[in-house]
């Protein structure tokens, strides 16, 4: 800041306060909780309150702290590696997230592309239309699909009426239902970043390509697609990361055969009351997502600094 | 020249139909007279009157609204401060950690945010209830607020502030009388977003809530797990109606202020 030196000294106190308040909040309620998860993932499950051991005991002085560190172990992580249930759960989460994100890209791109080509006035209306479902509750929108996908729901009624099937197929409690739910819920997260990039695309580049005799599909492949890559990256990250840890959609629409990782954490915690195992599963999930999360942060910071 | 092809139109129409069909079906079925959810028994407002007598749902709704109001207000305050720090203060010590903590919760799976906050509350031996949910929602929503306010501050005309300061206005007063009124629409949008996020959240609230603080999504979830119920259709329809009116009003208001404020943004 150019005029920083001119400001009176109480201004710098004010500045410190502006940073300190949200900084302190995030350290106490975001960073520290995560460190606690890390610590508990190295503890043992115990029948006590809280249900894990060792507990850091400052009252016992150095001996307490020494005992605490001696009590830590990697047993929970060994369990993660050896029990196929956990491994399956991670594989299933990654698989669903990867395919769902691909489907979202395939469905979202034509929508965003179409939106960007409509007249300005229509664009504003379309953006509101795409954003509006995002504001209505996530849970409600999944519940709405339960209505449609149930055995004698609207989808089966329509299929039977059109004589496409003769026996009502089962939709709920299948992976198909999970994919429908994921694509439906995350579509705005894919369409909006793509639209933001496509809308700013310099049309004269496409005109130049056309003037030089480039066919339209080739111009799309060589000009539009590469130029929209920031939107693709943003959309893919915004969908992929939360889908891996998704709980509500697989829980309500999916079957019980192979749970996704979010469900595993939930049942370890609420069902089995095994807090250390739940923490270990959570830490492993973060490790799995660390690359995409860092990529996302990097991109978010770059966009915000570009101004 | 931009031209809307049949394919473009097809994609848009199909996309919009896909987004709205389930919601429309839900609202229509909330007026179903039949107790069997899959059978259409004619129009009726039976489930809405039933709802008015359901004390559990009503108290859950009131708790949800109060949590959302308090946490949205706190999140707007914290998020705005964070946005000001990120946009205006250049490189300060610890900026990288600060920015990381702002952006990480945006994509962090809710299960992990919920679990970690619960373990914090247990470690601190705090009784869980209304305030723990408020704290959890504030933490989650503050990051979204920061992003919204930040984008407004980035294309803010600094010369207005500089003029005020050159004329001897202290920074706090400059902020309150110049900056704040100009970013107010962004603050309103951010507050609404935070409110909606809090009202919507099931996972984080399930982890951080305690006895006597059952929010509406937790209540709905516990009913819905057992299958589709006509009363829940009615609750959801009311929720959707409220949200639609609020969002449409807000985007209309934003358009009005944007049209009025346009010259100052040049």
Coordinates of C-alpha atoms in Angstrom, one line a residue:
Chain A
X1 CA 0.0 0.0 0.0
X2 CA 1.4 3.3 -1.0
X3 CA -0.1 5.5 1.7
X4 CA 0.6 3.1 4.5
X5 CA 3.3 5.4 6.0
X6 CA 1.0 8.4 6.1
X7 CA -1.6 6.7 8.3
X8 CA -1.6 7.6 12.0
X9 CA -0.4 4.8 14.3
X10 CA -3.8 3.8 15.7
X11 CA -4.7 2.8 12.1
X12 CA -2.1 0.0 12.2
X13 CA -3.7 -1.2 15.4
X14 CA -7.0 -1.2 13.6
X15 CA -5.4 -3.1 10.7
X16 CA -4.1 -5.7 13.1
X17 CA -7.5 -6.2 14.6
X18 CA -9.1 -6.7 11.2
X19 CA -6.7 -9.5 10.5
X20 CA -6.5 -10.9 14.0
X21 CA -10.2 -11.5 14.5
X22 CA -10.9 -13.8 11.5
X23 CA -7.4 -15.3 11.8
X24 CA -7.9 -16.3 15.4
X25 CA -11.4 -17.7 14.7
X26 CA -10.1 -19.9 11.8
X27 CA -7.1 -21.1 13.9
X28 CA -9.4 -22.1 16.9
X29 CA -12.3 -23.5 14.9
X30 CA -10.6 -24.9 11.7
X31 CA -6.9 -25.6 12.3
X32 CA -6.9 -26.7 15.9
X33 CA -9.9 -29.1 15.4
X34 CA -8.1 -30.7 12.6
X35 CA -5.0 -31.2 14.7
X36 CA -7.2 -32.8 17.3
X37 CA -8.5 -35.2 14.7
X38 CA -4.9 -36.0 13.8
X39 CA -4.1 -36.7 17.5
X40 CA -7.1 -38.9 18.1
X41 CA -6.4 -40.9 15.0
X42 CA -3.2 -42.0 16.8
X43 CA -5.1 -42.9 19.9
X44 CA -6.8 -46.2 21.0
X45 CA -10.4 -46.7 21.3
X46 CA -11.4 -47.0 25.0
X47 CA -14.6 -47.5 27.0
X48 CA -14.5 -44.1 28.8
X49 CA -15.5 -40.6 28.4
X50 CA -14.2 -39.3 26.0
X51 CA -14.0 -42.8 24.4
X52 CA -10.3 -42.8 23.5
X53 CA -6.9 -43.1 25.2
X54 CA -4.4 -41.6 25.9
X55 CA -5.8 -38.2 27.0
X56 CA -3.3 -35.4 27.3
X57 CA -3.0 -34.7 31.0
X58 CA -1.3 -31.4 31.7
X59 CA -1.9 -31.7 35.4
X60 CA 0.6 -34.6 35.7
X61 CA 3.3 -32.3 34.3
X62 CA 6.1 -33.7 32.1
X63 CA 5.4 -37.3 33.1
X64 CA 1.8 -36.8 31.8
X65 CA 3.0 -35.5 28.5
X66 CA 5.6 -38.3 28.2
X67 CA 3.0 -40.9 28.9
X68 CA 0.7 -39.3 26.3
X69 CA 3.4 -39.6 23.6
X70 CA 4.3 -43.1 24.6
X71 CA 0.6 -44.0 24.2
X72 CA 0.3 -42.9 20.6
X73 CA 0.3 -45.5 17.9
X74 CA -0.4 -46.1 14.3
X75 CA -2.6 -49.1 14.9
X76 CA -5.7 -47.3 13.4
X77 CA -3.8 -46.7 10.1
X78 CA -2.6 -50.3 10.0
X79 CA -6.3 -51.3 10.4
X80 CA -7.1 -49.0 7.4
X81 CA -4.6 -50.9 5.3
X82 CA -5.6 -54.4 6.4
X83 CA -9.4 -54.2 6.5
X84 CA -10.7 -54.5 3.0
X85 CA -13.9 -52.6 4.0
X86 CA -12.0 -49.3 4.3
X87 CA -10.0 -49.9 1.1
X88 CA -13.2 -50.7 -0.9
X89 CA -14.8 -47.6 0.5
X90 CA -12.0 -45.4 -0.7
X91 CA -11.9 -47.0 -4.1
X92 CA -15.7 -46.7 -4.4
X93 CA -15.6 -43.0 -3.4
X94 CA -12.9 -42.2 -5.9
X95 CA -14.6 -44.2 -8.7
X96 CA -18.0 -42.5 -8.1
X97 CA -16.4 -39.0 -7.9
X98 CA -14.4 -39.6 -11.1
X99 CA -17.3 -40.8 -13.2
X100 CA -19.8 -38.3 -11.8
X101 CA -17.3 -35.5 -12.5
X102 CA -16.9 -36.7 -16.1
X103 CA -20.6 -36.9 -16.5
X104 CA -21.0 -33.4 -15.1
X105 CA -18.5 -32.1 -17.5
X106 CA -20.2 -33.8 -20.4
X107 CA -23.6 -32.5 -19.4
X108 CA -22.5 -29.1 -18.0
X109 CA -20.3 -28.0 -20.9
X110 CA -23.1 -27.9 -23.6
X111 CA -25.4 -26.1 -21.2
X112 CA -22.7 -23.5 -20.3
X113 CA -21.7 -23.2 -23.9
X114 CA -25.3 -22.6 -25.0
X115 CA -25.9 -20.1 -22.2
X116 CA -22.9 -18.1 -23.2
X117 CA -24.2 -17.8 -26.8
X118 CA -27.7 -16.4 -25.9
X119 CA -28.4 -12.7 -25.9
X120 CA -27.2 -10.8 -22.7
X121 CA -30.7 -10.3 -21.3
X122 CA -31.5 -14.0 -21.6
X123 CA -28.1 -14.9 -20.0
X124 CA -29.0 -13.0 -16.8
X125 CA -32.2 -14.9 -16.5
X126 CA -30.5 -18.3 -17.2
X127 CA -27.9 -17.7 -14.6
X128 CA -30.6 -17.0 -12.0
X129 CA -32.4 -20.2 -13.2
X130 CA -29.3 -22.3 -12.8
X131 CA -28.4 -20.8 -9.4
X132 CA -31.9 -21.0 -7.9
X133 CA -32.0 -24.8 -7.2
X134 CA -28.6 -24.4 -5.4
X135 CA -30.3 -22.2 -2.9
X136 CA -33.1 -24.7 -2.1
X137 CA -31.9 -27.3 0.4
X138 CA -29.6 -30.0 -0.7
X139 CA -31.5 -32.5 1.4
X140 CA -34.8 -31.5 -0.2
X141 CA -33.5 -32.0 -3.7
X142 CA -32.2 -35.4 -2.9
X143 CA -35.5 -36.2 -1.2
X144 CA -37.3 -35.1 -4.4
X145 CA -35.4 -37.7 -6.3
X146 CA -36.5 -40.4 -3.7
X147 CA -40.0 -39.5 -4.7
X148 CA -39.3 -40.0 -8.4
X149 CA -37.0 -43.1 -8.1
X150 CA -39.1 -45.1 -5.7
X151 CA -40.5 -48.4 -6.9
X152 CA -43.9 -47.0 -7.9
X153 CA -42.5 -43.5 -8.5
X154 CA -43.0 -41.3 -11.5
X155 CA -40.0 -42.6 -13.4
X156 CA -41.2 -46.2 -13.3
X157 CA -44.8 -45.1 -14.1
X158 CA -43.6 -43.2 -17.2
X159 CA -41.4 -46.1 -18.3
X160 CA -44.3 -48.6 -17.9
X161 CA -46.7 -46.3 -19.7
X162 CA -44.4 -45.9 -22.6
X163 CA -43.9 -49.7 -22.7
X164 CA -40.1 -49.3 -22.4
X165 CA -40.1 -51.8 -19.6
X166 CA -42.7 -54.4 -18.5
X167 CA -41.4 -54.9 -14.9
X168 CA -40.7 -51.8 -12.8
X169 CA -36.9 -51.7 -12.4
X170 CA -35.3 -50.9 -9.1
X171 CA -33.7 -47.5 -9.0
X172 CA -33.3 -46.6 -5.3
X173 CA -30.4 -48.2 -3.5
X174 CA -28.3 -48.6 -6.6
X175 CA -25.2 -46.8 -7.9
X176 CA -27.3 -45.4 -10.8
X177 CA -29.4 -43.5 -8.2
X178 CA -26.2 -42.2 -6.6
X179 CA -24.9 -40.9 -10.0
X180 CA -28.3 -39.2 -10.7
X181 CA -28.2 -37.5 -7.3
X182 CA -24.6 -36.4 -7.8
X183 CA -25.0 -35.0 -11.3
X184 CA -28.3 -33.3 -10.2
X185 CA -26.8 -31.7 -7.1
X186 CA -23.5 -30.6 -8.5
X187 CA -24.6 -29.4 -11.9
X188 CA -24.7 -25.7 -10.9
X189 CA -21.1 -26.0 -9.6
X190 CA -20.0 -27.3 -13.0
X191 CA -22.1 -24.9 -15.2
X192 CA -21.2 -21.6 -13.5
X193 CA -17.4 -21.7 -13.7
X194 CA -17.6 -22.9 -17.3
X195 CA -20.1 -20.2 -18.2
X196 CA -18.0 -17.5 -16.5
X197 CA -15.1 -18.4 -18.8
X198 CA -17.1 -19.1 -22.0
X199 CA -19.0 -15.8 -21.7
X200 CA -15.7 -13.8 -21.7
X201 CA -14.4 -15.7 -24.7
X202 CA -13.2 -13.4 -27.5
X203 CA -15.5 -14.1 -30.4
X204 CA -13.2 -12.5 -32.9
X205 CA -10.8 -15.5 -32.5
X206 CA -13.5 -17.8 -33.7
X207 CA -14.4 -15.4 -36.6
X208 CA -10.7 -15.3 -37.5
X209 CA -10.6 -19.1 -37.5
X210 CA -13.7 -19.3 -39.7
X211 CA -12.3 -16.6 -42.1
X212 CA -9.2 -18.7 -42.5
X213 CA -11.3 -21.7 -43.5
X214 CA -11.3 -23.6 -40.2
X215 CA -14.4 -25.9 -39.8
X216 CA -16.5 -25.2 -36.8
X217 CA -15.8 -28.4 -34.9
X218 CA -12.1 -27.8 -35.4
X219 CA -12.3 -24.2 -34.2
X220 CA -14.1 -25.4 -31.1
X221 CA -11.3 -28.0 -30.5
X222 CA -8.4 -25.7 -31.2
X223 CA -9.8 -22.4 -29.8
X224 CA -12.8 -22.7 -27.5
X225 CA -11.8 -25.7 -25.6
X226 CA -8.2 -24.7 -24.7
X227 CA -9.3 -21.2 -23.8
X228 CA -12.0 -22.5 -21.4
X229 CA -9.6 -24.8 -19.6
X230 CA -9.5 -22.5 -16.4
X231 CA -13.3 -23.0 -16.2
X232 CA -12.9 -26.8 -16.7
X233 CA -10.3 -27.0 -14.0
X234 CA -12.4 -25.0 -11.5
X235 CA -15.6 -26.9 -12.3
X236 CA -13.9 -30.3 -12.0
X237 CA -12.3 -29.4 -8.7
X238 CA -15.4 -27.9 -7.3
X239 CA -17.3 -31.1 -8.0
X240 CA -14.7 -33.8 -7.5
X241 CA -13.5 -32.9 -4.1
X242 CA -16.9 -32.6 -2.3
X243 CA -18.3 -35.6 -4.1
X244 CA -15.5 -37.9 -2.7
X245 CA -16.6 -37.0 0.8
X246 CA -20.3 -36.9 0.1
X247 CA -22.6 -38.3 2.7
X248 CA -26.2 -37.4 2.2
X249 CA -26.6 -38.6 -1.5
X250 CA -25.2 -42.1 -1.1
X251 CA -26.9 -42.5 2.3
X252 CA -30.4 -41.7 0.9
X253 CA -30.2 -42.9 -2.7
X254 CA -27.5 -45.6 -2.5
X255 CA -27.5 -49.1 -1.3
X256 CA -25.8 -50.5 1.8
X257 CA -23.5 -52.9 0.0
X258 CA -20.3 -50.7 -0.4
X259 CA -20.5 -47.5 1.5
X260 CA -18.7 -44.4 0.3
X261 CA -16.0 -42.9 2.6
X262 CA -18.3 -40.2 4.1
X263 CA -20.7 -42.9 5.2
X264 CA -17.9 -45.0 6.7
X265 CA -16.8 -42.0 8.9
X266 CA -20.4 -41.4 9.9
X267 CA -21.0 -45.1 10.9
X268 CA -17.6 -45.4 12.6
X269 CA -18.5 -42.4 14.6
X270 CA -22.2 -42.6 15.3
X271 CA -22.8 -46.4 14.9
X272 CA -19.6 -48.0 16.2
X273 CA -18.6 -45.1 18.5
X274 CA -15.0 -45.8 17.4
X275 CA -13.7 -42.2 17.4
X276 CA -10.0 -43.1 16.8
X277 CA -11.0 -45.2 13.7
X278 CA -13.3 -42.4 12.4
X279 CA -10.5 -39.9 12.8
X280 CA -8.0 -42.1 11.0
X281 CA -10.4 -42.6 8.1
X282 CA -10.9 -38.8 8.0
X283 CA -7.2 -38.0 8.0
X284 CA -6.6 -40.6 5.3
X285 CA -9.4 -38.9 3.3
X286 CA -7.7 -35.5 3.6
X287 CA -4.4 -37.0 2.5
X288 CA -6.2 -38.4 -0.5
X289 CA -7.7 -35.0 -1.3
X290 CA -4.7 -32.9 -0.5
X291 CA -3.5 -32.6 -4.1
X292 CA -6.8 -31.5 -5.5
X293 CA -7.4 -29.2 -2.5
X294 CA -4.0 -27.5 -2.9
X295 CA -4.7 -27.1 -6.7
X296 CA -8.0 -25.5 -5.9
X297 CA -6.5 -23.1 -3.4
X298 CA -3.8 -22.2 -5.8
X299 CA -6.3 -21.4 -8.5
X300 CA -8.6 -19.5 -6.1
X301 CA -5.7 -17.4 -4.8
X302 CA -4.6 -16.6 -8.3
X303 CA -8.0 -15.5 -9.5
X304 CA -8.5 -13.3 -6.4
X305 CA -5.1 -11.7 -6.8
X306 CA -5.5 -11.1 -10.5
X307 CA -8.3 -8.7 -9.7
Chain B
X1 CA -21.3 -13.5 -34.6
X2 CA -22.8 -15.4 -31.7
X3 CA -25.7 -17.6 -33.0
X4 CA -27.8 -19.8 -30.9
X5 CA -28.0 -23.2 -32.7
X6 CA -30.7 -25.8 -32.2
X7 CA -28.2 -27.8 -30.3
X8 CA -27.5 -25.0 -27.9
X9 CA -31.2 -24.5 -27.3
X10 CA -31.7 -28.2 -26.7
X11 CA -28.9 -28.3 -24.1
X12 CA -30.2 -25.3 -22.2
X13 CA -33.9 -26.5 -22.2
X14 CA -32.9 -30.0 -21.2
X15 CA -30.7 -28.7 -18.5
X16 CA -33.3 -26.5 -17.0
X17 CA -36.0 -29.2 -17.2
X18 CA -33.6 -31.6 -15.4
X19 CA -32.9 -29.0 -12.7
X20 CA -36.6 -28.2 -12.1
X21 CA -38.6 -31.3 -12.7
X22 CA -37.9 -33.1 -9.4
X23 CA -38.8 -29.9 -7.5
X24 CA -42.0 -29.4 -9.4
X25 CA -43.0 -33.0 -8.8
X26 CA -42.3 -32.6 -5.1
X27 CA -44.4 -29.5 -4.8
X28 CA -47.3 -31.0 -6.8
X29 CA -47.3 -34.2 -4.6
X30 CA -47.4 -32.1 -1.5
X31 CA -50.9 -31.2 -2.5
X32 CA -51.8 -34.9 -2.9
X33 CA -54.9 -35.9 -0.9
X34 CA -53.9 -39.6 -0.7
X35 CA -51.9 -41.0 2.2
X36 CA -50.0 -43.2 -0.2
X37 CA -47.3 -41.1 -1.7
X38 CA -47.3 -42.8 -5.0
X39 CA -51.0 -42.6 -5.7
X40 CA -52.6 -39.4 -6.8
X41 CA -55.8 -38.9 -4.8
X42 CA -56.8 -35.4 -5.9
X43 CA -55.8 -31.9 -4.7
X44 CA -55.8 -31.1 -1.1
X45 CA -54.1 -28.9 1.5
X46 CA -54.5 -31.6 4.1
X47 CA -50.7 -32.1 4.7
X48 CA -50.2 -28.4 5.3
X49 CA -52.9 -28.2 8.0
X50 CA -51.4 -31.4 9.5
X51 CA -48.1 -29.6 9.6
X52 CA -49.4 -26.7 11.6
X53 CA -50.1 -29.1 14.5
X54 CA -46.7 -30.9 14.3
X55 CA -44.9 -29.4 17.3
X56 CA -41.6 -31.2 16.6
X57 CA -41.3 -29.9 13.1
X58 CA -42.2 -26.4 14.1
X59 CA -39.7 -26.2 16.9
X60 CA -37.0 -27.6 14.6
X61 CA -37.8 -25.0 12.1
X62 CA -37.6 -22.2 14.7
X63 CA -34.2 -23.5 15.9
X64 CA -32.9 -23.7 12.4
X65 CA -34.0 -20.1 11.6
X66 CA -32.4 -18.8 14.8
X67 CA -29.1 -20.7 14.2
X68 CA -29.1 -19.5 10.6
X69 CA -29.7 -15.8 11.6
X70 CA -27.0 -15.7 14.3
X71 CA -24.4 -17.7 12.3
X72 CA -25.1 -15.7 9.1
X73 CA -24.5 -12.4 11.0
X74 CA -21.3 -13.6 12.6
X75 CA -20.1 -15.1 9.4
X76 CA -20.7 -11.9 7.5
X77 CA -18.7 -9.9 10.1
X78 CA -15.8 -12.3 10.1
X79 CA -15.8 -13.0 6.4
X80 CA -15.9 -9.3 5.5
X81 CA -12.9 -8.6 7.8
X82 CA -11.1 -11.4 6.2
X83 CA -11.9 -10.2 2.7
X84 CA -10.7 -6.7 3.6
X85 CA -7.5 -8.1 5.0
X86 CA -6.9 -10.3 1.9
X87 CA -7.7 -7.5 -0.7
X88 CA -6.3 -4.4 1.0
X89 CA -3.4 -5.4 3.2
X90 CA -1.1 -6.7 0.6
X91 CA 1.5 -9.2 1.9
X92 CA 1.3 -9.4 5.7
X93 CA 2.9 -12.0 7.9
X94 CA 1.1 -15.3 7.9
X95 CA -0.9 -14.4 4.8
X96 CA -0.4 -17.8 3.2
X97 CA -1.7 -19.7 6.1
X98 CA -4.6 -17.2 6.4
X99 CA -5.5 -17.6 2.7
X100 CA -5.2 -21.4 2.9
X101 CA -7.6 -21.5 5.9
X102 CA -10.1 -19.3 3.9
X103 CA -10.1 -21.5 0.8
X104 CA -9.8 -25.0 2.4
X105 CA -13.2 -25.1 4.1
X106 CA -14.9 -24.3 0.7
X107 CA -14.1 -27.7 -0.6
X108 CA -13.5 -29.6 2.7
X109 CA -15.9 -32.6 2.9
X110 CA -18.6 -31.7 5.5
X111 CA -18.1 -35.0 7.3
X112 CA -14.5 -33.9 8.2
X113 CA -15.5 -30.4 9.3
X114 CA -18.2 -31.7 11.5
X115 CA -16.1 -34.5 13.0
X116 CA -13.2 -32.2 13.8
X117 CA -15.4 -29.5 15.4
X118 CA -17.2 -32.1 17.5
X119 CA -13.8 -33.4 18.7
X120 CA -12.8 -29.9 19.6
X121 CA -16.0 -29.3 21.6
X122 CA -15.5 -32.6 23.4
X123 CA -11.8 -31.8 24.2
X124 CA -12.9 -28.4 25.6
X125 CA -15.7 -30.2 27.5
X126 CA -18.3 -27.8 26.1
X127 CA -22.0 -28.8 26.3
X128 CA -23.2 -29.2 22.8
X129 CA -26.4 -27.4 21.6
X130 CA -27.5 -24.2 20.0
X131 CA -24.2 -22.4 20.3
X132 CA -21.9 -25.2 19.1
X133 CA -24.0 -25.4 15.9
X134 CA -23.8 -21.6 15.5
X135 CA -20.0 -21.7 15.8
X136 CA -19.7 -24.6 13.3
X137 CA -22.0 -22.9 10.8
X138 CA -20.2 -19.6 11.2
X139 CA -16.8 -21.2 10.5
X140 CA -18.2 -22.9 7.4
X141 CA -20.1 -19.9 6.0
X142 CA -17.4 -17.2 6.8
X143 CA -15.3 -18.6 4.0
X144 CA -18.1 -18.3 1.4
X145 CA -18.7 -14.7 2.7
X146 CA -15.1 -13.9 2.2
X147 CA -15.1 -15.0 -1.4
X148 CA -18.3 -13.0 -2.2
X149 CA -17.1 -9.8 -0.5
X150 CA -13.6 -10.2 -1.9
X151 CA -14.9 -10.2 -5.5
X152 CA -16.7 -6.9 -4.9
X153 CA -13.7 -5.3 -3.2
X154 CA -11.4 -6.3 -6.0
X155 CA -13.2 -4.1 -8.6
X156 CA -13.8 -1.3 -6.1
X157 CA -12.8 2.2 -7.0
X158 CA -10.0 3.1 -4.6
X159 CA -9.9 6.8 -5.6
X160 CA -13.0 7.4 -3.5
X161 CA -11.3 6.2 -0.4
X162 CA -8.1 8.0 -1.2
X163 CA -10.0 11.2 -1.7
X164 CA -11.7 10.9 1.7
X165 CA -8.4 10.1 3.4
X166 CA -6.6 13.0 1.6
X167 CA -9.3 15.3 3.1
X168 CA -8.4 14.0 6.5
X169 CA -10.9 11.3 7.2
X170 CA -9.6 8.6 9.5
X171 CA -9.5 5.1 8.1
X172 CA -12.3 3.7 10.2
X173 CA -14.6 6.6 9.3
X174 CA -13.6 6.3 5.7
X175 CA -14.6 2.6 5.8
X176 CA -17.9 3.3 7.5
X177 CA -19.0 6.2 5.4
X178 CA -17.5 5.3 1.9
X179 CA -16.5 1.7 1.6
X180 CA -19.3 0.1 3.6
X181 CA -22.3 1.7 1.8
X182 CA -20.7 0.8 -1.6
X183 CA -20.1 -2.9 -0.7
X184 CA -23.4 -3.2 1.1
X185 CA -25.1 -5.2 -1.8
X186 CA -22.3 -7.7 -1.7
X187 CA -22.7 -8.0 2.1
X188 CA -26.4 -8.6 1.8
X189 CA -25.8 -11.3 -0.8
X190 CA -23.1 -12.9 1.4
X191 CA -25.4 -12.8 4.4
X192 CA -28.1 -14.5 2.4
X193 CA -25.7 -17.1 1.2
X194 CA -24.5 -17.8 4.7
X195 CA -28.1 -18.0 5.9
X196 CA -29.1 -20.5 3.2
X197 CA -26.0 -22.6 3.8
X198 CA -26.8 -22.8 7.5
X199 CA -30.5 -23.6 6.9
X200 CA -29.4 -26.3 4.5
X201 CA -26.7 -28.1 6.5
X202 CA -27.4 -31.6 7.8
X203 CA -24.0 -33.1 8.2
X204 CA -22.1 -30.5 10.3
X205 CA -25.2 -29.8 12.4
X206 CA -25.6 -33.6 13.1
X207 CA -22.0 -33.7 14.5
X208 CA -22.1 -30.5 16.5
X209 CA -25.6 -30.5 17.9
X210 CA -26.8 -31.6 21.3
X211 CA -30.0 -32.3 23.2
X212 CA -32.7 -29.7 22.5
X213 CA -31.1 -28.3 19.4
X214 CA -32.5 -30.5 16.6
X215 CA -32.4 -28.4 13.4
X216 CA -34.9 -28.8 10.6
X217 CA -32.6 -30.8 8.3
X218 CA -31.8 -33.2 11.1
X219 CA -35.5 -33.7 11.7
X220 CA -36.3 -34.1 8.0
X221 CA -33.5 -36.5 7.6
X222 CA -34.6 -38.7 10.4
X223 CA -38.1 -39.0 8.9
X224 CA -36.9 -39.3 5.3
X225 CA -34.5 -42.2 6.0
X226 CA -37.6 -44.4 6.5
X227 CA -39.1 -43.4 3.2
X228 CA -41.1 -40.8 1.4
X229 CA -43.8 -39.1 3.6
X230 CA -46.5 -36.6 2.5
X231 CA -45.9 -34.3 5.5
X232 CA -42.3 -33.9 4.5
X233 CA -43.4 -33.0 1.0
X234 CA -45.4 -30.1 2.5
X235 CA -42.4 -28.9 4.7
X236 CA -40.1 -29.0 1.7
X237 CA -42.6 -27.1 -0.5
X238 CA -42.9 -24.3 2.1
X239 CA -39.1 -24.2 2.3
X240 CA -38.7 -24.0 -1.5
X241 CA -41.3 -21.2 -1.7
X242 CA -39.6 -19.1 0.9
X243 CA -36.2 -19.6 -0.7
X244 CA -37.5 -18.7 -4.2
X245 CA -39.2 -15.5 -3.1
X246 CA -36.1 -14.5 -1.1
X247 CA -33.6 -15.2 -3.9
X248 CA -35.7 -13.6 -6.6
X249 CA -36.3 -10.5 -4.5
X250 CA -32.6 -10.3 -3.7
X251 CA -31.5 -10.6 -7.4
X252 CA -34.0 -8.0 -8.4
X253 CA -32.7 -5.7 -5.7
X254 CA -29.2 -6.4 -6.7
X255 CA -30.0 -5.5 -10.3
X256 CA -31.6 -2.2 -9.1
X257 CA -28.5 -1.2 -7.0
X258 CA -26.2 -2.3 -9.8
X259 CA -28.0 -0.1 -12.3
X260 CA -27.8 2.8 -9.8
X261 CA -24.2 2.2 -8.8
X262 CA -22.9 1.6 -12.3
X263 CA -21.3 5.0 -12.9
X264 CA -19.2 4.7 -9.7
X265 CA -17.7 1.5 -10.9
X266 CA -16.1 2.9 -14.0

